[in-house]
XYZ file of C-alpha atoms in Angstrom:
437
model
C 26.093 18.916 3.943
C 22.388 18.938 4.814
C 21.350 17.449 8.155
C 18.601 15.548 6.337
C 19.689 11.925 6.367
C 17.395 11.135 3.405
C 19.087 13.823 1.329
C 22.529 12.595 2.353
C 21.696 9.040 1.342
C 20.166 10.159 -1.943
C 23.260 12.166 -2.880
C 25.454 9.227 -1.902
C 23.308 6.720 -3.821
C 23.506 8.737 -7.035
C 27.256 8.189 -7.131
C 26.925 4.419 -7.567
C 23.262 3.721 -8.542
C 21.744 5.258 -11.708
C 19.363 7.967 -10.527
C 20.057 6.942 -6.942
C 17.349 4.243 -6.939
C 16.872 0.654 -8.066
C 13.362 1.207 -9.459
C 12.410 4.493 -11.172
C 9.249 5.504 -9.255
C 11.245 5.571 -6.009
C 13.187 8.609 -7.224
C 10.213 11.000 -6.729
C 10.867 12.412 -10.214
C 7.164 12.865 -10.990
C 6.339 14.562 -7.671
C 9.628 16.324 -6.984
C 11.608 16.422 -3.756
C 13.829 13.932 -2.000
C 12.900 10.246 -1.775
C 12.545 8.777 1.689
C 15.022 6.045 2.558
C 13.239 3.526 4.750
C 14.985 2.073 7.799
C 12.315 -0.210 9.282
C 8.617 -1.087 9.180
C 5.954 -2.450 11.511
C 2.238 -3.016 10.985
C 0.807 -0.113 8.927
C 3.881 2.106 9.429
C 7.411 2.597 8.269
C 10.163 4.961 9.386
C 12.608 6.899 7.230
C 16.305 7.513 7.749
C 15.510 10.595 9.861
C 13.379 8.482 12.185
C 10.081 9.997 10.982
C 7.106 7.626 11.000
C 4.686 7.367 8.073
C 1.392 5.578 7.575
C 2.321 3.401 4.602
C -0.125 3.147 1.693
C 2.188 1.505 -0.814
C 2.866 -1.655 1.185
C 5.895 -2.546 -0.947
C 3.575 -1.904 -3.917
C 0.997 -4.434 -2.775
C 2.534 -7.499 -1.087
C 2.185 -6.390 2.540
C -1.491 -7.246 2.781
C -1.222 -8.436 6.410
C 0.993 -5.507 7.439
C 4.737 -5.253 7.883
C 6.643 -7.867 9.930
C 3.572 -9.865 10.919
C 4.756 -12.223 13.688
C 3.439 -15.387 11.998
C 5.163 -14.462 8.738
C 8.430 -13.665 10.502
C 8.295 -16.944 12.444
C 7.727 -18.956 9.266
C 10.700 -17.310 7.581
C 12.955 -17.829 10.598
C 12.081 -21.526 10.678
C 12.869 -21.874 6.973
C 16.070 -19.865 7.372
C 17.435 -22.341 9.882
C 17.100 -25.119 7.297
C 19.067 -23.332 4.559
C 18.892 -20.385 2.184
C 18.597 -22.007 -1.239
C 19.083 -25.455 -2.734
C 18.636 -25.259 -6.500
C 16.549 -28.407 -6.126
C 12.846 -29.109 -5.513
C 11.275 -28.738 -2.051
C 8.025 -29.864 -0.463
C 7.209 -26.208 0.267
C 7.085 -25.439 -3.481
C 4.584 -28.233 -3.967
C 2.458 -26.920 -1.101
C 2.417 -23.427 -2.583
C 1.473 -24.748 -6.012
C -1.334 -26.806 -4.470
C -2.597 -23.790 -2.549
C -2.650 -21.544 -5.616
C -4.438 -24.200 -7.679
C -7.007 -24.648 -4.904
C -7.694 -20.915 -4.521
C -7.755 -19.904 -8.207
C -10.019 -22.296 -10.167
C -8.702 -21.250 -13.604
C -5.209 -22.417 -12.619
C -4.775 -26.166 -13.086
C -0.982 -26.105 -13.049
C 1.435 -23.372 -12.005
C 5.133 -22.579 -12.175
C 6.895 -20.432 -9.586
C 9.386 -17.716 -10.578
C 10.991 -14.778 -8.788
C 9.410 -11.599 -10.212
C 6.297 -10.314 -11.908
C 8.304 -9.321 -14.973
C 9.680 -12.857 -15.241
C 6.202 -14.346 -14.823
C 4.589 -12.125 -17.474
C 7.448 -12.620 -19.918
C 7.294 -16.391 -19.465
C 3.498 -16.485 -19.756
C 3.702 -14.583 -23.007
C 6.295 -16.978 -24.439
C 4.166 -19.909 -23.319
C 1.048 -18.394 -24.883
C 2.825 -18.011 -28.218
C 4.117 -21.559 -28.040
C 0.790 -23.068 -27.015
C -1.437 -21.070 -29.379
C 0.911 -21.600 -32.304
C 1.166 -25.310 -31.666
C -2.571 -25.775 -31.306
C -3.711 -23.796 -34.309
C -0.889 -23.793 -36.831
C 1.154 -26.919 -36.266
C 3.818 -25.029 -34.359
C 4.112 -22.117 -36.803
C 2.779 -18.583 -36.817
C 0.681 -16.773 -34.230
C 3.346 -14.399 -32.980
C 1.159 -11.315 -32.434
C 0.003 -10.201 -29.012
C -2.512 -7.625 -27.821
C -2.017 -5.395 -24.789
C -3.696 -2.191 -23.642
C -2.568 1.401 -23.207
C -1.842 2.082 -19.543
C -1.400 -1.565 -18.544
C 2.057 -2.563 -17.315
C 3.270 -6.150 -17.418
C 6.888 -5.743 -16.386
C 9.889 -4.564 -18.354
C 10.305 -7.371 -20.898
C 11.093 -5.918 -24.336
C 7.908 -6.955 -26.131
C 5.736 -5.466 -23.372
C 7.411 -2.054 -23.180
C 5.220 -0.725 -25.945
C 3.144 2.385 -26.536
C 0.309 2.691 -29.002
C 1.025 2.997 -32.697
C 0.099 5.945 -34.862
C -3.491 4.835 -35.364
C -6.073 2.164 -34.774
C -4.787 -1.326 -35.632
C -1.202 -0.175 -36.112
C 1.386 -2.101 -34.169
C 3.142 -0.553 -31.215
C 6.352 1.427 -30.875
C 9.011 0.883 -28.198
C 8.394 2.948 -25.067
C 11.956 2.449 -23.815
C 15.362 3.010 -25.329
C 17.150 -0.247 -26.041
C 14.065 -2.045 -27.356
C 14.313 -2.804 -31.100
C 11.280 -1.955 -33.209
C 11.576 -5.430 -34.687
C 10.472 -6.851 -31.338
C 7.500 -4.560 -30.729
C 6.226 -4.830 -34.307
C 4.218 -7.877 -33.216
C 2.521 -6.072 -30.289
C -0.818 -4.381 -30.901
C -1.707 -1.756 -28.288
C -5.418 -0.984 -27.901
C -7.432 1.342 -25.680
C -8.437 -0.048 -22.300
C -12.206 -0.500 -21.908
C -12.933 -0.281 -25.647
C -14.700 -3.508 -26.748
C -15.136 -2.307 -30.328
C -11.383 -1.960 -30.825
C -11.033 -5.554 -29.692
C -13.634 -6.652 -32.231
C -11.806 -4.737 -34.975
C -8.402 -6.083 -33.980
C -9.540 -9.698 -34.102
C -11.351 -9.142 -37.373
C -8.124 -7.819 -38.900
C -5.548 -10.073 -37.195
C -7.431 -12.855 -35.410
C -5.666 -15.785 -37.053
C -2.263 -14.343 -36.079
C -3.022 -13.306 -32.474
C -1.429 -15.684 -29.972
C -2.330 -13.859 -26.775
C -4.281 -11.018 -25.238
C -2.745 -9.854 -21.955
C -4.611 -7.484 -19.650
C -4.772 -6.195 -16.102
C -8.432 -6.986 -15.302
C -8.308 -4.144 -12.821
C -5.512 -1.822 -13.863
C -3.173 -0.554 -11.174
C -0.357 0.982 -13.149
C -2.249 3.987 -14.496
C -3.814 4.381 -11.055
C -6.765 2.137 -10.245
C -9.026 1.690 -13.277
C -11.664 -1.040 -13.355
C -12.324 -2.932 -16.543
C -15.955 -2.933 -17.580
C -17.635 -6.363 -17.654
C -18.419 -5.873 -21.356
C -14.739 -5.267 -22.125
C -13.535 -8.436 -20.391
C -16.372 -10.643 -21.588
C -15.764 -9.482 -25.166
C -12.105 -10.372 -24.722
C -12.950 -13.854 -23.442
C -15.396 -14.506 -26.279
C -12.982 -13.392 -29.006
C -10.043 -15.367 -27.628
C -12.187 -18.490 -27.523
C -13.557 -17.864 -31.018
C -10.144 -17.305 -32.622
C -8.078 -19.753 -30.560
C -5.958 -17.114 -28.815
C -4.765 -17.355 -25.215
C -6.364 -14.944 -22.727
C -3.838 -14.006 -20.029
C -4.873 -12.056 -16.932
C -2.017 -10.175 -15.309
C -3.018 -10.394 -11.655
C 0.399 -9.578 -10.212
C -1.255 -6.650 -8.454
C -4.854 -7.837 -8.083
C -4.240 -11.497 -7.259
C -5.248 -12.129 -3.614
C -5.392 -8.330 -3.210
C -8.872 -7.438 -4.482
C -10.419 -10.792 -3.503
C -9.273 -14.257 -2.471
C -9.792 -15.518 -6.026
C -8.408 -12.370 -7.645
C -10.158 -10.038 -10.071
C -11.249 -13.001 -12.190
C -13.455 -14.175 -9.329
C -15.134 -10.758 -9.189
C -15.887 -10.732 -12.921
C -16.663 -14.436 -13.204
C -14.260 -14.902 -16.116
C -11.865 -17.831 -16.532
C -8.638 -16.812 -18.310
C -6.398 -19.384 -19.957
C -3.312 -18.096 -18.115
C -2.901 -16.017 -14.964
C 0.191 -14.116 -13.855
C 0.619 -13.717 -10.087
C 3.083 -11.970 -7.793
C 3.296 -9.585 -4.831
C 0.853 -11.067 -2.267
C 1.917 -14.670 -2.955
C 5.407 -13.686 -1.788
C 4.269 -11.626 1.194
C 7.113 -9.183 0.554
C 9.691 -11.683 -0.693
C 10.493 -12.289 -4.395
C 7.909 -14.869 -5.441
C 5.769 -14.743 -8.582
C 4.030 -17.357 -10.686
C 2.196 -18.061 -13.886
C -0.357 -20.800 -14.323
C -3.484 -21.862 -16.106
C -4.987 -24.637 -18.173
C -3.104 -27.912 -17.889
C -2.985 -28.417 -21.649
C -1.337 -25.016 -22.023
C 1.078 -25.390 -19.101
C 2.334 -28.726 -20.408
C 3.979 -26.949 -23.331
C 6.617 -25.850 -20.798
C 9.988 -27.608 -20.587
C 10.742 -30.278 -19.551
C 7.435 -31.579 -20.964
C 7.169 -29.308 -23.996
C 9.181 -27.075 -26.250
C 8.716 -23.722 -24.425
C 11.825 -23.109 -22.337
C 11.788 -21.364 -18.960
C 14.108 -21.759 -15.979
C 15.235 -19.926 -12.841
C 17.945 -20.643 -10.264
C 16.037 -19.064 -7.378
C 12.532 -20.101 -8.438
C 10.709 -21.501 -5.413
C 13.337 -20.198 -2.991
C 12.506 -21.795 0.391
C 12.704 -18.582 2.444
C 10.505 -16.677 0.001
C 8.004 -19.519 -0.274
C 7.762 -19.736 3.537
C 6.946 -16.029 3.662
C 4.349 -16.359 0.916
C 2.677 -19.430 2.391
C 2.343 -17.781 5.806
C 0.699 -14.805 4.118
C -1.669 -16.999 2.093
C -2.792 -18.738 5.283
C -3.485 -15.448 7.056
C -5.620 -14.005 4.258
C -7.888 -17.066 4.390
C -9.008 -16.343 7.944
C -12.740 -15.828 8.262
C -13.820 -12.270 7.479
C -10.358 -11.123 6.346
C -11.499 -9.597 3.048
C -14.666 -8.132 4.525
C -12.587 -6.237 7.070
C -9.956 -5.231 4.511
C -12.559 -3.964 2.054
C -14.380 -2.055 4.767
C -11.225 -0.239 5.817
C -10.244 0.585 2.238
C -13.734 1.937 1.521
C -13.651 3.926 4.769
C -10.394 5.530 3.644
C -11.561 6.401 0.139
C -14.995 7.666 1.224
C -13.491 9.780 3.985
C -10.939 11.360 1.675
C -13.566 11.995 -1.015
C -15.851 13.807 1.427
C -12.927 15.858 2.722
C -11.670 16.747 -0.755
C -15.050 17.872 -1.997
C -15.700 19.824 1.204
C -12.553 21.779 0.370
C -14.054 22.648 -3.011
C -11.786 20.383 -5.034
C -12.572 18.116 -7.970
C -11.656 14.900 -6.184
C -12.892 11.315 -6.038
C -11.721 7.809 -5.263
C -12.418 4.139 -5.879
C -11.627 0.946 -3.987
C -11.679 -2.796 -4.652
C -10.702 -5.125 -1.813
C -7.476 -3.746 -0.374
C -6.588 -1.656 -3.416
C -7.588 1.964 -4.040
C -7.210 4.918 -6.359
C -7.538 8.641 -5.707
C -8.046 11.139 -8.523
C -8.119 14.901 -8.796
C -11.050 14.687 -11.184
C -14.835 15.095 -10.891
C -15.530 11.406 -11.536
C -13.692 8.098 -11.411
C -11.726 7.583 -14.674
C -12.431 4.555 -16.837
C -9.772 4.971 -19.532
C -6.128 5.863 -19.918
C -7.065 9.166 -21.574
C -9.277 10.103 -18.634
C -6.461 9.287 -16.211
C -4.148 11.568 -18.206
C -6.696 14.371 -17.825
C -6.605 14.305 -14.009
C -4.886 17.201 -12.243
C -1.326 15.944 -11.804
C 0.003 19.214 -10.368
C -2.683 19.238 -7.681
C -1.855 15.633 -6.836
C 1.837 16.476 -6.458
C 1.038 19.241 -3.978
C -1.313 16.937 -2.089
C 1.306 14.178 -1.997
C 3.838 16.444 -0.304
C 1.246 17.908 2.066
C 0.387 14.364 3.158
C 4.055 13.388 3.402
C 4.629 16.344 5.725
C 1.807 15.002 7.895
C 3.257 11.502 8.067
C 1.210 9.778 5.352
C 3.095 8.059 2.539
C 1.048 7.695 -0.651
C 2.350 6.419 -3.976
C 4.739 9.105 -5.328
C 2.883 9.315 -8.639
C -0.594 10.310 -9.749
C -0.634 7.175 -11.900
C -0.192 4.455 -9.259
C -2.756 2.631 -7.142
C -2.544 2.527 -3.352
C -2.788 -0.380 -0.924
C -4.337 -0.936 2.492
C -3.310 -3.750 4.819
C -5.114 -5.610 7.578
C -3.014 -3.556 10.013
C -4.687 -0.313 8.883
C -7.342 -0.291 11.596
C -10.089 2.372 11.921
C -7.878 4.618 14.050
C -5.113 4.591 11.408
C -7.592 5.254 8.602
C -9.275 8.085 10.532
C -5.873 9.665 11.221
C -5.201 9.522 7.473
C -8.511 11.203 6.651
C -7.801 13.924 9.229
C -4.404 14.554 7.622
C -6.068 14.652 4.188
C -8.590 17.227 5.418
C -5.723 19.523 6.426
C -3.824 18.818 3.201
C -6.875 19.589 1.036
C -7.352 22.898 2.828
C -3.681 23.725 2.197
C -3.839 23.118 -1.555
C -7.354 24.499 -2.229
C -6.364 27.747 -3.889
């Protein structure tokens, strides 16, 4: 057997876990090679099963905005742990978290805590259908939803949808096990195409319950929505009585304290949150207008429940994180370091003669083997995936762990100080030289 502990664990895992991993991107299928099994983490670093240290730019896919094992976060969790693991009953800490979210995100008047982003998005969608249908059609109709190619909202059946065969055709399942009867009500449009939105509402406006969007996409790499696209969406939803839902699982408290909606100055009807609000523990939420949220049971007819919702250990972790990110200058420093990283890598990539660029918003970034920053799903698909895969492994060899896919955003934490960022850029300079052929 190989002396590589990562390889040993991967071979062992495949005997009892499908594909050897509990979430597909971890398997390294798109980049090739053996996934790294992580043994511990601290600050901006984690270590694999062989004891090799990496500068971590996935940050548990976004939550670790203050760095791994921050002492104040650990202390808060330890204090909660001593009081009990879970109660299945309300706690004061849940109320405090709800109050904090409502205070920080003006569009959220009421909020419900859940345990995962998928659960939050699925529940928000059900609520949107219930609320929009009740308001406009006496409780009947309005079952159609709009989403956008390249946006990911978790693995609920009605959201695992790819575009139909043509404009204004309803979507097809993008996963086995999803009946076409479920996705027939989901219309998939092009991201950043306001005219398609206009056409969709003209054709189906009275039947559309909800438009759900990542206001800054992070699941086809980082792609910013144009202001025109989002403002058109807001106007049409208001005009036709549909619910506008921003999926800010990734961007919430990551790109700015008020999320992407605070950057664009748009007030959605519902917002889906996750990742940062849990600080690395399983906490997510959905919230919005009070009149919409009060359609939820036990007040209204839209059912949603969860045994571990508002878990006291997870909430303690999330609240400690939310307090830290409100320190004066936190986002200025985070944004500066993320920009320093992206600008440094862009200069290095172009100096090596490569078509390379990057973009950054708050503590979130994208890198692209392309001459200019992509603005659509099609443009993302045209980036040089093979070159990215070679770069990914060259960086991994040099102790830098990027997202193992050309179609995922990256994340910087407050622990990524200038020295860590400069070390990353130096590694990138060497990696670019290695792959520039």
